[in-house]
Tab-separated table of C-alpha atoms in Angstrom:
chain	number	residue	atom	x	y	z
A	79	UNK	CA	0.000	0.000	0.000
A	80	UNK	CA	1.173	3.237	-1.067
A	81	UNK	CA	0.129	6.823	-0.126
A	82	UNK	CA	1.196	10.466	0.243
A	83	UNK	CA	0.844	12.528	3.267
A	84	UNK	CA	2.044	15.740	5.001
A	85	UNK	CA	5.119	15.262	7.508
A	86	UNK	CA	4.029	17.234	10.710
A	87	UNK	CA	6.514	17.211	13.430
A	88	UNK	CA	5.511	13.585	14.939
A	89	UNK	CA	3.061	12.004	11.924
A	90	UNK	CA	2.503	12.091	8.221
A	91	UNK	CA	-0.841	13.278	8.148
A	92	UNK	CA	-3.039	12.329	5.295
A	93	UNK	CA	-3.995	14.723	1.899
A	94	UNK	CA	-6.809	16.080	2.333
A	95	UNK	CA	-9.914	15.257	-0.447
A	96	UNK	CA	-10.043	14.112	-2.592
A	97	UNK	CA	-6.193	13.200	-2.663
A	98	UNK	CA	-6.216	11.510	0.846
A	99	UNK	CA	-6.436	7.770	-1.591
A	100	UNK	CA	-3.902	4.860	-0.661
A	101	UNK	CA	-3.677	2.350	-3.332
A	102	UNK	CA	-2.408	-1.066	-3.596
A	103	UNK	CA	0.802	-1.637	-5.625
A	104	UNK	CA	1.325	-5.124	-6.827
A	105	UNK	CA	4.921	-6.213	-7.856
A	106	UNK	CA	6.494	-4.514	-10.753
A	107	UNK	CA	3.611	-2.030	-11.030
A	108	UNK	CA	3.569	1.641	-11.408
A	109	UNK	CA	1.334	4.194	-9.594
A	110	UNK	CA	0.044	7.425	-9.885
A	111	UNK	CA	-0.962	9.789	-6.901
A	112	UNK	CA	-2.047	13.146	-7.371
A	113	UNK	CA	-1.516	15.963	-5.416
A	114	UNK	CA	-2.710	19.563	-4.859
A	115	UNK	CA	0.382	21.178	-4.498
A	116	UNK	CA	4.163	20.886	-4.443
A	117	UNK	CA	5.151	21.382	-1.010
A	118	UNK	CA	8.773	20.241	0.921
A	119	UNK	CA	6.770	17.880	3.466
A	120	UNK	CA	5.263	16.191	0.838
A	121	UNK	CA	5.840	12.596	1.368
A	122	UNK	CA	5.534	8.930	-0.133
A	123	UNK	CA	4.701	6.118	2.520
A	124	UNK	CA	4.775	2.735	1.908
A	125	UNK	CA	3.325	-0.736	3.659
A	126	UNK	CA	1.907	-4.249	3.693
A	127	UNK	CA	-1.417	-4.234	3.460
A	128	UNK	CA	-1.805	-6.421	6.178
A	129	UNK	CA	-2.702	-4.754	9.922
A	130	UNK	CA	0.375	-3.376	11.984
A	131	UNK	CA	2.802	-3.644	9.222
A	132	UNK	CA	5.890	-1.759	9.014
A	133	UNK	CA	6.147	1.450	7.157
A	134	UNK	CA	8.639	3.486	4.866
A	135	UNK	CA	8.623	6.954	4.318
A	136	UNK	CA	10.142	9.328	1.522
A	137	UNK	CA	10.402	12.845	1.749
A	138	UNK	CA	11.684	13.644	-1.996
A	139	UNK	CA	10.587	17.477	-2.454
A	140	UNK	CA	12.779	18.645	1.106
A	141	UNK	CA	15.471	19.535	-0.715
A	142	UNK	CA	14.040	20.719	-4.215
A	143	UNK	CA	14.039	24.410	-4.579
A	144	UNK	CA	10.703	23.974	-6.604
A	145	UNK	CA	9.096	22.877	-3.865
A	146	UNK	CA	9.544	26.260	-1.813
A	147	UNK	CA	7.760	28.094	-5.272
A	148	UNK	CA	4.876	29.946	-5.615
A	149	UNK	CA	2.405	26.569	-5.052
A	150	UNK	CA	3.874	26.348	-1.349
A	151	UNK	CA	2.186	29.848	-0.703
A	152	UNK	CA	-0.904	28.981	-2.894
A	153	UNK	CA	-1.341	26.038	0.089
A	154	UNK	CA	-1.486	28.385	2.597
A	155	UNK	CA	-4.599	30.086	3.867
A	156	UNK	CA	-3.991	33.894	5.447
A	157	UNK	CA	-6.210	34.940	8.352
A	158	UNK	CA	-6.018	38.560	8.593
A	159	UNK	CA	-6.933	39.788	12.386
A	160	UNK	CA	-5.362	43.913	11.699
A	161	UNK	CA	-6.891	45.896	13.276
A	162	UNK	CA	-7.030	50.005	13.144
A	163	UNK	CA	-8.603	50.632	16.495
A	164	UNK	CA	-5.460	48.655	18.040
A	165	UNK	CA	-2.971	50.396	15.291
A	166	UNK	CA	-1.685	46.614	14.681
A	167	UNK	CA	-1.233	44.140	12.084
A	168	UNK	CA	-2.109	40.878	12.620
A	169	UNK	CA	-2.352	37.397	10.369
A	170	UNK	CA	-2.616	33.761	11.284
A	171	UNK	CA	-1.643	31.611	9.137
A	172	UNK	CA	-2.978	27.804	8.555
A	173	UNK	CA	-0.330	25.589	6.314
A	174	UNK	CA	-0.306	21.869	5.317
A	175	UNK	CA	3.801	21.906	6.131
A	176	UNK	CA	5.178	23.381	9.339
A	177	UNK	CA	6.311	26.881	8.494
A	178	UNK	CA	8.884	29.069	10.207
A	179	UNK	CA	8.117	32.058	8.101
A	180	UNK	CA	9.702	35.383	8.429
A	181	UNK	CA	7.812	38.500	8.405
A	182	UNK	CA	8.241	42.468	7.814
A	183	UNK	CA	6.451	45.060	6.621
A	184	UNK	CA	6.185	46.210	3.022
A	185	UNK	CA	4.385	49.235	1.035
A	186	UNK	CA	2.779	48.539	-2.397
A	187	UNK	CA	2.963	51.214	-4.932
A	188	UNK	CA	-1.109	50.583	-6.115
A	189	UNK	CA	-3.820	48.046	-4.962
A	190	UNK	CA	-2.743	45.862	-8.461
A	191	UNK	CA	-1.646	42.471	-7.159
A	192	UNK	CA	1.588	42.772	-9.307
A	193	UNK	CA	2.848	46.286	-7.920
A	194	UNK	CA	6.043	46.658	-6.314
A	195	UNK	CA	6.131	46.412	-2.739
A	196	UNK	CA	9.315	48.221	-0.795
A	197	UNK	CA	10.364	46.636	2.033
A	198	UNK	CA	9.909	48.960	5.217
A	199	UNK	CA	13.396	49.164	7.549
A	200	UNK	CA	13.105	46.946	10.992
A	201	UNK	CA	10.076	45.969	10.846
A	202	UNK	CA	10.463	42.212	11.842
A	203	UNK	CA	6.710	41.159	12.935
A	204	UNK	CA	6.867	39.187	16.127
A	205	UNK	CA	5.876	35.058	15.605
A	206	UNK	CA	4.072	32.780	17.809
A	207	UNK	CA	2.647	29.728	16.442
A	208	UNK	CA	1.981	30.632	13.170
A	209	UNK	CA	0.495	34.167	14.699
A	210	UNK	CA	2.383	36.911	13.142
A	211	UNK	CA	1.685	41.083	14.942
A	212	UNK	CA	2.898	44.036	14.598
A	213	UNK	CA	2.364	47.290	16.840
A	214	UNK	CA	1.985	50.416	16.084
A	215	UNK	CA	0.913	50.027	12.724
A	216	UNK	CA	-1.417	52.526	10.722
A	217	UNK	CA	-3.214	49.213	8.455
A	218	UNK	CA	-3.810	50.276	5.388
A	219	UNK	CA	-4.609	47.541	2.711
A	220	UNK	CA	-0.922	48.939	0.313
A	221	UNK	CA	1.197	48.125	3.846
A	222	UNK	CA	1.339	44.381	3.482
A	223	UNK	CA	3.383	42.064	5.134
A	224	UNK	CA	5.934	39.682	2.975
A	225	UNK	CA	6.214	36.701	4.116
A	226	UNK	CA	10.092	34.882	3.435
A	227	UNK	CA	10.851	31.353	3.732
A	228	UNK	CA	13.414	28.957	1.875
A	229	UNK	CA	14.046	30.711	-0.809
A	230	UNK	CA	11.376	32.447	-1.392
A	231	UNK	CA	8.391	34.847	-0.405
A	232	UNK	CA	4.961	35.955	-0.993
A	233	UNK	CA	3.301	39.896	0.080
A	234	UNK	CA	-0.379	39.363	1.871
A	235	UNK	CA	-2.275	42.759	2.304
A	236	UNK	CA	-5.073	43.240	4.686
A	237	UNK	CA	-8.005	42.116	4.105
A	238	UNK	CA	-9.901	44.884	4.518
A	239	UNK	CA	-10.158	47.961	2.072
A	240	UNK	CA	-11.185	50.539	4.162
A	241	UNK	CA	-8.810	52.534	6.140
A	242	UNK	CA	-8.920	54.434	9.257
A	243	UNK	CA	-8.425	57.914	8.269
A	244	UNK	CA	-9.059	60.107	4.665
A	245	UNK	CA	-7.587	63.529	3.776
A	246	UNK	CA	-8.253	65.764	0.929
A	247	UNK	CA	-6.886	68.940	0.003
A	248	UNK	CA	-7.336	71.972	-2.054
A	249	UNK	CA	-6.463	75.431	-2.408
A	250	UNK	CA	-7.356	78.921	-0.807
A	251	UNK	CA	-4.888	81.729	-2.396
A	252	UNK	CA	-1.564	80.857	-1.372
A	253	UNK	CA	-2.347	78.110	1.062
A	254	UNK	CA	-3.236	74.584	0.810
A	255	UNK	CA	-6.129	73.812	2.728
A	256	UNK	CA	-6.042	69.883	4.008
A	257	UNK	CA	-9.046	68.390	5.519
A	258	UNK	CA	-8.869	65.111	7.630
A	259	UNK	CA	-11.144	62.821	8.890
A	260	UNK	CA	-10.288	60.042	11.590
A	261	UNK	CA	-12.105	56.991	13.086
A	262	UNK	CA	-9.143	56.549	15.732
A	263	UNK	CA	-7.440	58.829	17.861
A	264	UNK	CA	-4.199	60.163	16.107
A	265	UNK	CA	-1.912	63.008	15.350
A	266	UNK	CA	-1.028	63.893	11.696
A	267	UNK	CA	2.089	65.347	9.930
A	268	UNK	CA	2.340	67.141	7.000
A	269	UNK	CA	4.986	68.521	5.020
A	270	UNK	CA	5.473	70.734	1.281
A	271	UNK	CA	7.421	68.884	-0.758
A	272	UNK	CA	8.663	69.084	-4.070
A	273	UNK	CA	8.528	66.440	-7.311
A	274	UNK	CA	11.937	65.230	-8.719
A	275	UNK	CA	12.228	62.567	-10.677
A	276	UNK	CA	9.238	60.666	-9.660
A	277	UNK	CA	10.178	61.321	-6.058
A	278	UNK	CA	8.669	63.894	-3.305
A	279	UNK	CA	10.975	64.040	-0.357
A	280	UNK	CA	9.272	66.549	2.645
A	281	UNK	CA	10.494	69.369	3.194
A	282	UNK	CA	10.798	71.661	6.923
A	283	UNK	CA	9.372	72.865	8.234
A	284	UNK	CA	6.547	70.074	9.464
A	285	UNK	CA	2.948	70.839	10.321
A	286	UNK	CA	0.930	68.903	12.901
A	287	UNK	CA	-2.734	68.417	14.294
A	288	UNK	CA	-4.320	66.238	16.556
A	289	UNK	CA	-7.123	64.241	17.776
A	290	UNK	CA	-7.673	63.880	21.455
A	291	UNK	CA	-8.432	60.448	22.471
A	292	UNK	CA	-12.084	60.125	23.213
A	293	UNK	CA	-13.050	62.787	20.858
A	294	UNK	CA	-15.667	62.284	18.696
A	295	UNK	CA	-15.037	61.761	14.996
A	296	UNK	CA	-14.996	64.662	13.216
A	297	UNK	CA	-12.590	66.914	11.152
A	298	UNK	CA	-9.702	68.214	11.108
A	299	UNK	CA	-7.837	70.645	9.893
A	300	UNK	CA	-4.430	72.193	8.501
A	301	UNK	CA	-3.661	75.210	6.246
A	302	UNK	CA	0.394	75.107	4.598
A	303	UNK	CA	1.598	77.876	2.677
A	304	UNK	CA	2.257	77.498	-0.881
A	305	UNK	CA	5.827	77.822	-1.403
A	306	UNK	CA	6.567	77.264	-4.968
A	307	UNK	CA	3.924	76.935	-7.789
A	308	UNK	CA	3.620	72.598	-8.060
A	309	UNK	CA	4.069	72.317	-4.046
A	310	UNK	CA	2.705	68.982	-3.097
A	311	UNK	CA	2.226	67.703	0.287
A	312	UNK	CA	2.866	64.339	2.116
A	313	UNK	CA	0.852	63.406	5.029
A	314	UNK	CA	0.799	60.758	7.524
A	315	UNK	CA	-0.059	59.435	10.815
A	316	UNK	CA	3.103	60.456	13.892
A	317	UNK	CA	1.609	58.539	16.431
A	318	UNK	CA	2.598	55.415	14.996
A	319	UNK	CA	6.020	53.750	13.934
A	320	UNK	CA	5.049	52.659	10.804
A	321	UNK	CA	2.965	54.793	8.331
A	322	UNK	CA	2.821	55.184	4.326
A	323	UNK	CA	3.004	59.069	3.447
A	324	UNK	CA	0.130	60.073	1.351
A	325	UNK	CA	0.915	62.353	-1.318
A	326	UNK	CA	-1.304	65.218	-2.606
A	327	UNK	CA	-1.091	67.768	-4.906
A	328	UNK	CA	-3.434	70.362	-5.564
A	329	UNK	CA	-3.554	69.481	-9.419
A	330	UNK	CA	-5.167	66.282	-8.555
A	331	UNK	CA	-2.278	64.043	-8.720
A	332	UNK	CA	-2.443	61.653	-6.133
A	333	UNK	CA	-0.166	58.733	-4.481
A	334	UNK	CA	1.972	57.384	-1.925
């Protein structure tokens, strides 16, 4: 009897449907067993059909860098607990192989599941069986986290679109005039900058607002001078560690 099965840390633990089949292999015969996906702790395990008997185990994909591809991320399933009340990102995941992933923080350039995402500095989530969180976060569904393991890695984004605070701005003679809305207690920066070359560093000095804890929503409110004709502004949350800057520009253009 053959059969193929997950190697957990004390069992091989059988497919699940409808590839969980063992099959019996008479001498000199071939067999085919599918699979879903190509995992490292895929195995082969082999016996007598007859009760109690001895088995032998294979574990051919451990070593194959194939095996740590794109379909060993397609196996796993992403529970997404973030949360923007608690200014933390949190996911669980649930894996057919035992997985010692790492995890830090990343910022996609647009929603598109195919954009860039730039890896944010020391941001190491912390790990506890297979529970990945972050403090101090300002979740947004562009700050993802990538997950690394073997030699390779996969970027899961929040599951949820909406986001905890929206700014807009627009213009009042020679000031810009941005108006912010909050669901959570925060304090906002913002800062002029200028476009070069497809960046916008910010530029002193920095403006800042805030909303008291256990205010109610409502808006708020900051006016910036208008330096130079094209000033655009980046804003962002400055009570948290990590934060995307949200650029604006009174022309309409709009990013990160």
């Amino acid at each position: 009897m053959v059969r193929l099965c997950h190697q957990l840390a004390l069992e091989c633990e059988e497919l699940p449907r409808p590839f969980h089949r063992q099959v019996l292999v008479l001498g000199g015969r071939r067999v085919s067993l599918p699979y879903e996906f190509l995992v490292p702790c895929l195995c082969i395990e082999a016996s007598y059909p007859h009760h109690d008997s001895p088995r032998s185990k294979r574990c051919p994909f451990r070593d194959q860098p194939a095996a740590y591809g794109p379909e060993l991320w397609s196996s796993v399933r992403f529970h997404d607990y973030s949360a923007s009340g608690k200014d933390q990102m949190a996911m669980v995941l649930s894996a057919s192989c035992p997985l010692r992933a790492r995890a830090t923080l990343c910022w996609k350039e647009a929603v598109a599941e195919a954009a860039p995402c730039h890896d944010v500095p020391n941001s190491t989530a912390s790990e506890e069986e297979q529970a990945y969180t972050l403090d101090k976060v300002d979740v947004h569904p562009q700050l993802c986290f990538r997950f690394s393991y073997g030699n390779s890695s996969h970027v899961e984004c929040p599951h949820r679109p909406e986001t905890a605070w929206n700014v807009s701005v627009s213009t009042r003679g020679l000031q810009l005039h941005l108006r912010l809305t909050s669901s959570v207690p925060a304090a906002f920066s913002a800062a002029l900058c200028q476009r070069r070359g497809g960046q916008c560093e910010p530029e002193a000095p920095l403006y800042t607002v805030t909303q008291p804890e256990g205010s109610a929503r409502g808006e708020l409110a900051l006016l910036l001078p208008v330096q130079v004709l094209g000033s655009c502004v980046l804003v962002w949350r400055s009570d948290v560690r990590f934060a995307r800057k949200q650029l604006l520009c009174p022309d309409g253009e709009r990013g990160s």
